[in-house]
Coordinates of C-alpha atoms and ligand atoms in Angstrom, one line a residue:
M1 CA 152.7 335.2 68.7
Q2 CA 154.5 333.8 65.7
L3 CA 154.1 335.8 62.5
N4 CA 151.9 333.3 60.7
Q5 CA 149.5 332.9 63.8
L6 CA 148.6 336.6 64.0
P7 CA 145.0 337.5 63.1
R8 CA 145.0 338.8 59.5
Y9 CA 142.1 339.7 57.2
P10 CA 143.1 339.5 53.5
L11 CA 142.7 342.8 51.6
G12 CA 145.4 343.1 49.0
F13 CA 146.8 341.3 46.0
F14 CA 150.2 340.0 47.0
P15 CA 153.0 339.7 46.0
T16 CA 152.9 343.2 44.5
P17 CA 154.8 343.6 41.2
L18 CA 158.5 344.2 41.1
H19 CA 160.0 345.5 37.9
P20 CA 163.0 347.4 36.6
L21 CA 162.8 351.1 35.5
P22 CA 165.1 351.1 32.4
N23 CA 164.2 354.4 31.0
L24 CA 164.4 356.3 34.3
S25 CA 167.8 354.5 35.0
R26 CA 169.1 355.6 31.7
R27 CA 167.8 359.2 32.0
L28 CA 169.5 359.6 35.4
G29 CA 172.7 357.8 34.4
G30 CA 173.1 356.1 37.8
P31 CA 172.5 352.7 39.2
T32 CA 169.9 350.2 37.8
L33 CA 166.5 351.3 39.4
W34 CA 163.7 348.9 40.2
V35 CA 160.3 349.6 41.7
K36 CA 158.2 347.5 44.1
R37 CA 154.6 348.4 43.4
D38 CA 152.7 348.7 46.7
D39 CA 150.7 351.4 44.8
Q40 CA 149.1 348.3 43.2
T41 CA 147.8 346.4 46.3
G42 CA 144.4 346.8 44.8
L43 CA 142.4 348.3 47.7
A44 CA 140.7 351.5 46.4
T45 CA 143.8 352.5 44.4
G46 CA 146.3 350.8 46.8
G47 CA 149.1 351.8 49.0
N48 CA 151.3 350.8 51.9
K49 CA 148.5 350.9 54.4
T50 CA 146.8 347.8 52.8
R51 CA 149.5 345.6 54.4
K52 CA 149.2 347.2 57.8
L53 CA 145.4 347.1 57.6
E54 CA 145.3 343.4 57.0
F55 CA 146.7 342.9 60.5
L56 CA 144.8 345.8 62.1
L57 CA 141.5 344.6 60.8
G58 CA 142.3 341.1 62.0
E59 CA 142.6 342.5 65.5
A60 CA 139.5 344.7 65.1
L61 CA 137.4 341.8 64.1
N62 CA 138.7 339.6 67.0
A63 CA 137.6 342.5 69.3
N64 CA 134.1 342.4 67.7
A65 CA 134.3 346.0 66.4
D66 CA 131.8 347.2 64.0
T67 CA 133.5 350.5 63.1
L68 CA 137.1 351.5 62.3
I69 CA 138.2 355.0 63.4
T70 CA 141.4 356.6 62.3
I71 CA 142.9 360.1 61.9
G72 CA 145.0 361.8 59.3
A73 CA 145.5 364.9 57.1
P74 CA 142.6 365.8 54.8
Q75 CA 144.2 364.0 51.9
S76 CA 145.2 361.1 54.1
N77 CA 145.9 357.9 52.0
H78 CA 145.8 356.0 55.3
A79 CA 142.3 357.2 56.0
R80 CA 141.1 356.3 52.5
Q81 CA 142.6 352.8 52.7
T82 CA 141.1 352.3 56.2
A83 CA 137.6 353.3 54.9
A84 CA 138.0 350.8 52.0
A85 CA 139.2 348.1 54.4
A86 CA 136.3 348.6 56.6
A87 CA 133.9 348.5 53.7
K88 CA 135.4 345.2 52.4
A89 CA 135.0 343.6 55.8
G90 CA 131.4 344.9 56.2
L91 CA 132.2 347.4 58.9
K92 CA 131.6 351.2 59.1
S93 CA 134.4 353.7 59.1
A94 CA 134.7 357.1 60.8
L95 CA 137.6 359.3 59.6
V96 CA 138.9 362.1 61.8
L97 CA 140.5 364.6 59.4
R98 CA 142.6 367.5 60.5
G99 CA 141.4 371.1 60.0
A100 CA 138.2 372.1 58.2
A101 CA 136.3 370.5 55.3
P102 CA 137.8 371.9 52.1
A103 CA 135.4 373.3 49.5
D104 CA 136.8 370.9 46.9
R105 CA 136.1 367.3 47.6
T106 CA 138.7 365.7 45.4
G107 CA 141.4 363.1 45.6
N108 CA 141.3 360.9 48.7
I109 CA 138.4 362.8 50.1
L110 CA 136.3 362.0 47.0
I111 CA 137.1 358.3 47.5
D112 CA 136.4 358.5 51.3
D113 CA 133.0 359.9 50.3
L114 CA 132.3 357.3 47.6
I115 CA 133.0 354.6 50.1
G116 CA 130.6 356.0 52.6
A117 CA 133.0 356.8 55.3
E118 CA 131.7 359.2 58.0
M119 CA 134.0 362.2 58.1
F120 CA 134.6 364.3 61.2
W121 CA 136.7 367.5 60.9
A122 CA 139.0 368.0 63.8
G123 CA 139.3 371.8 63.5
Q124 CA 141.9 373.1 66.0
R125 CA 141.7 370.1 68.3
A126 CA 144.8 368.0 68.9
D127 CA 144.8 364.5 67.2
R128 CA 144.3 362.6 70.5
D129 CA 141.4 364.9 71.7
A130 CA 139.6 364.7 68.3
L131 CA 140.0 360.9 68.1
N132 CA 138.7 360.5 71.7
D133 CA 135.7 362.9 71.1
V134 CA 134.7 360.9 67.9
A135 CA 135.2 357.5 69.7
N136 CA 133.0 358.7 72.5
E137 CA 130.3 359.9 70.2
L138 CA 130.2 356.6 68.4
I139 CA 130.1 354.6 71.6
A140 CA 127.3 356.9 72.9
R141 CA 125.4 355.8 69.6
G142 CA 125.9 352.2 70.5
Q143 CA 128.7 351.5 68.0
H144 CA 131.8 349.5 68.9
P145 CA 134.8 351.3 67.4
Y146 CA 138.3 350.1 66.9
V147 CA 140.8 352.9 66.9
I148 CA 143.7 352.8 64.5
P149 CA 146.5 355.3 65.1
L150 CA 147.9 357.8 62.6
G151 CA 149.3 355.9 59.6
G152 CA 148.4 352.6 61.1
S153 CA 151.8 352.8 62.7
N154 CA 151.7 350.6 65.8
P155 CA 153.3 347.2 66.3
I156 CA 150.1 345.5 64.9
G157 CA 150.2 347.5 61.6
A158 CA 154.0 347.5 61.2
V159 CA 154.0 343.6 61.1
G160 CA 152.6 344.2 57.6
Y161 CA 156.0 345.5 56.5
V162 CA 157.8 342.6 58.1
T163 CA 155.9 340.3 55.7
A164 CA 156.5 342.8 52.9
M165 CA 160.3 342.5 53.4
I166 CA 160.0 338.7 53.4
E167 CA 157.9 339.0 50.1
L168 CA 160.5 341.2 48.4
L169 CA 163.5 339.1 49.4
E170 CA 161.7 336.0 47.9
Q171 CA 161.2 337.9 44.7
S172 CA 164.7 339.1 44.6
K173 CA 166.0 335.6 45.1
S174 CA 163.8 334.3 42.4
I175 CA 165.1 336.8 39.8
G176 CA 168.6 336.5 41.1
V177 CA 169.0 340.2 41.8
H178 CA 170.4 341.6 45.1
F179 CA 169.3 345.1 46.0
D180 CA 172.1 347.3 47.3
A181 CA 169.6 349.7 48.7
I182 CA 165.9 349.9 49.3
V183 CA 164.6 353.5 49.2
F184 CA 161.1 354.7 50.4
A185 CA 159.1 357.5 51.9
T186 CA 159.0 357.4 55.7
S187 CA 156.7 359.4 57.9
S188 CA 154.8 357.8 60.8
G189 CA 157.4 355.0 60.9
G190 CA 155.4 351.8 60.4
T191 CA 156.8 351.0 57.0
Q192 CA 160.4 351.6 58.0
S193 CA 160.1 349.7 61.3
G194 CA 158.5 346.7 59.7
L195 CA 161.1 346.7 56.9
V196 CA 164.0 346.8 59.3
V197 CA 162.5 344.0 61.5
G198 CA 161.9 342.0 58.3
A199 CA 165.4 342.6 57.1
R200 CA 166.9 341.4 60.4
R201 CA 164.7 338.3 60.3
A202 CA 165.8 337.5 56.7
S203 CA 169.4 338.4 57.2
Y204 CA 169.3 341.3 54.6
T205 CA 172.1 343.6 55.5
S206 CA 172.2 346.1 52.7
R207 CA 170.7 349.6 53.0
V208 CA 167.1 350.3 54.1
L209 CA 166.9 354.0 53.5
G210 CA 163.8 356.1 54.5
I211 CA 163.5 359.5 52.9
S212 CA 161.7 361.5 55.5
V213 CA 158.7 363.4 54.4
D214 CA 158.0 365.4 57.5
H215 CA 160.3 364.6 60.5
H216 CA 163.9 365.4 61.2
A217 CA 165.9 362.3 61.7
D218 CA 166.7 363.0 65.4
Q219 CA 162.9 363.1 66.1
L220 CA 162.1 360.1 64.0
V221 CA 164.9 357.6 64.8
P222 CA 163.9 357.2 68.6
L223 CA 160.3 356.5 67.5
L224 CA 161.6 354.0 65.0
I225 CA 163.7 352.2 67.6
D226 CA 160.7 351.8 69.9
L227 CA 158.2 350.8 67.3
A228 CA 160.5 348.3 65.6
T229 CA 161.4 346.8 69.0
A230 CA 157.7 346.4 69.9
T231 CA 157.0 345.0 66.4
A232 CA 159.7 342.4 66.8
D233 CA 158.4 341.5 70.3
R234 CA 155.0 341.0 68.8
I235 CA 156.2 338.3 66.5
E236 CA 158.4 336.8 69.3
Q237 CA 161.7 337.9 67.5
S238 CA 164.2 338.8 70.0
I239 CA 166.5 341.5 68.5
S240 CA 168.2 344.5 69.8
L241 CA 168.0 347.7 67.7
T242 CA 169.9 350.9 68.0
A243 CA 170.0 354.2 66.1
N244 CA 172.5 352.6 63.7
D245 CA 169.8 350.3 62.4
F246 CA 167.7 353.1 61.0
E247 CA 168.9 355.2 58.1
V248 CA 166.8 358.4 57.7
N249 CA 167.6 361.1 55.2
D250 CA 165.9 364.3 56.2
H251 CA 167.3 366.6 53.5
H252 CA 164.2 366.8 51.5
L253 CA 161.6 368.2 53.9
G254 CA 161.1 371.2 51.5
G255 CA 158.5 373.6 52.6
G256 CA 157.0 371.1 55.1
Y257 CA 154.4 368.3 55.1
A258 CA 152.2 368.2 52.0
V259 CA 153.8 371.4 50.5
M260 CA 154.7 370.4 47.0
G261 CA 157.8 372.2 45.7
E262 CA 159.8 372.1 42.5
P263 CA 161.8 368.8 43.4
E264 CA 158.5 366.9 43.9
R265 CA 157.0 368.4 40.7
E266 CA 160.0 367.4 38.6
A267 CA 160.1 363.9 40.1
I268 CA 156.3 363.4 39.3
R269 CA 156.9 364.6 35.7
L270 CA 160.1 362.5 35.2
C271 CA 158.5 359.2 36.4
A272 CA 155.4 359.8 34.4
E273 CA 157.2 360.8 31.2
T274 CA 159.9 358.0 31.3
E275 CA 158.0 355.1 32.7
G276 CA 154.2 356.0 32.9
L277 CA 154.8 355.7 36.6
L278 CA 152.7 357.9 38.9
V279 CA 154.2 359.2 42.1
D280 CA 152.4 361.5 44.5
P281 CA 152.9 365.1 45.6
V282 CA 153.3 364.4 49.4
Y283 CA 155.1 361.0 49.9
T284 CA 156.4 359.1 46.9
G285 CA 157.2 362.2 44.8
R286 CA 159.3 363.6 47.7
A287 CA 161.0 360.2 48.2
M288 CA 161.7 359.9 44.5
A289 CA 163.1 363.5 44.5
G290 CA 165.4 362.4 47.3
L291 CA 166.5 359.4 45.4
I292 CA 167.2 361.5 42.3
D293 CA 169.2 363.9 44.4
L294 CA 171.3 361.0 45.8
I295 CA 172.0 359.6 42.4
H296 CA 173.0 363.1 41.1
N297 CA 175.4 363.3 44.0
G298 CA 177.0 360.0 43.1
E299 CA 175.7 358.1 46.2
F300 CA 175.3 354.9 44.2
K301 CA 177.7 353.2 41.8
R302 CA 176.6 352.5 38.2
D303 CA 176.7 348.7 38.7
Q304 CA 174.4 348.8 41.8
Q305 CA 170.8 347.8 41.9
V306 CA 168.6 350.2 43.8
L307 CA 164.9 349.5 44.6
F308 CA 162.4 352.3 45.0
W309 CA 159.5 351.0 47.2
H310 CA 156.4 352.8 45.8
T311 CA 154.1 353.2 48.8
G312 CA 151.1 354.6 47.0
G313 CA 149.3 358.0 47.3
T314 CA 148.3 358.4 43.7
P315 CA 144.8 359.9 44.4
A316 CA 146.5 362.9 46.0
L317 CA 147.7 364.0 42.5
F318 CA 144.2 365.1 41.7
A319 CA 144.0 367.4 44.8
Y320 CA 147.2 369.2 43.5
A321 CA 146.1 369.5 39.8
Q322 CA 146.3 373.2 39.8
Q323 CA 149.9 373.2 41.0
L324 CA 150.9 370.5 38.6
T325 CA 149.7 372.0 35.4
Ligands
PLP1 C1 151.8 357.1 50.1 C2 152.4 357.0 51.4 N1 153.8 356.7 51.4 C3 154.4 356.6 52.5 C4 153.8 356.8 53.7 C5 154.7 356.7 55.0 O1 154.5 355.5 55.6 P1 154.7 355.4 57.2 O2 153.7 356.3 57.8 O3 154.5 354.0 57.5 O4 156.1 355.9 57.5 C6 152.5 357.1 53.8 C7 151.8 357.4 55.1 O5 150.8 358.0 55.3 C8 151.8 357.2 52.6 O6 150.5 357.5 52.5

């Protein structure tokens, strides 16, 4: 189906703002930095999942679902956005969260709870088993669940970042600025796949650079090739993609997924102090730390324009309060 014919349910405020970061640029002494504010999509504190969920919810409603189910880490931004999307469309939500319920229900979990999402703790079960168990339980109750994969990263959701790239390039054209690089956090791959397909569609040939939060590049790139190819197929765009189309920097994995270290802590403080900009401990803080490191290593020239795509995650800050203060 053509892009503009796909089922889509409006959830966010678009286009999201695009603005320069003059104080941060000065402090780092590198290229001119800009930020694309997908942390301001407007859906229960926003984030990159709003764009994916517009298309996923479109499909769910077409399938007459009455409940959205998804899976994630306890502080999953994706789960929180899914719960909010379901609420907005008048559906129920069931969140399958890894591990056991924490004693402290803060950050994203607090918001999940306020929205009225039903939370299921996966314990030791593998993702797929836990999701299946919950889906079966809901079906046995007479509900009609629609299952959304981890991170909303399938060809349906990734289309959200094809449209996001088109949106950015329209904004960039209207202000007369060409971005030499677009830098963002990458994890389950939907954002990067969509951006790369969007870039190809709009003939943007500069860098689209994912800073990996949790996977080594040699694990992630094959997934990105498959997901981006399937995303392009979905919108009837015939393109061939190889590993050369995906730039993944995996030098910032630190202590592992969701383990906040000194680089993330410094990036969070620096963005807050210089720009009043909040990045999060798990995704955008790590990606910003990666960008800062690249700037310190002279990766970009002083006269270049570099865009940081803020993908959200702010509520997780509160879950890390004790490590941040
Ligand atoms: C705040 C934030 N940024 C970035 C990402 C990574 O996006 P993707 O999973 O599409 O690679 C996520 C995914 O959960 C996220 O929550």
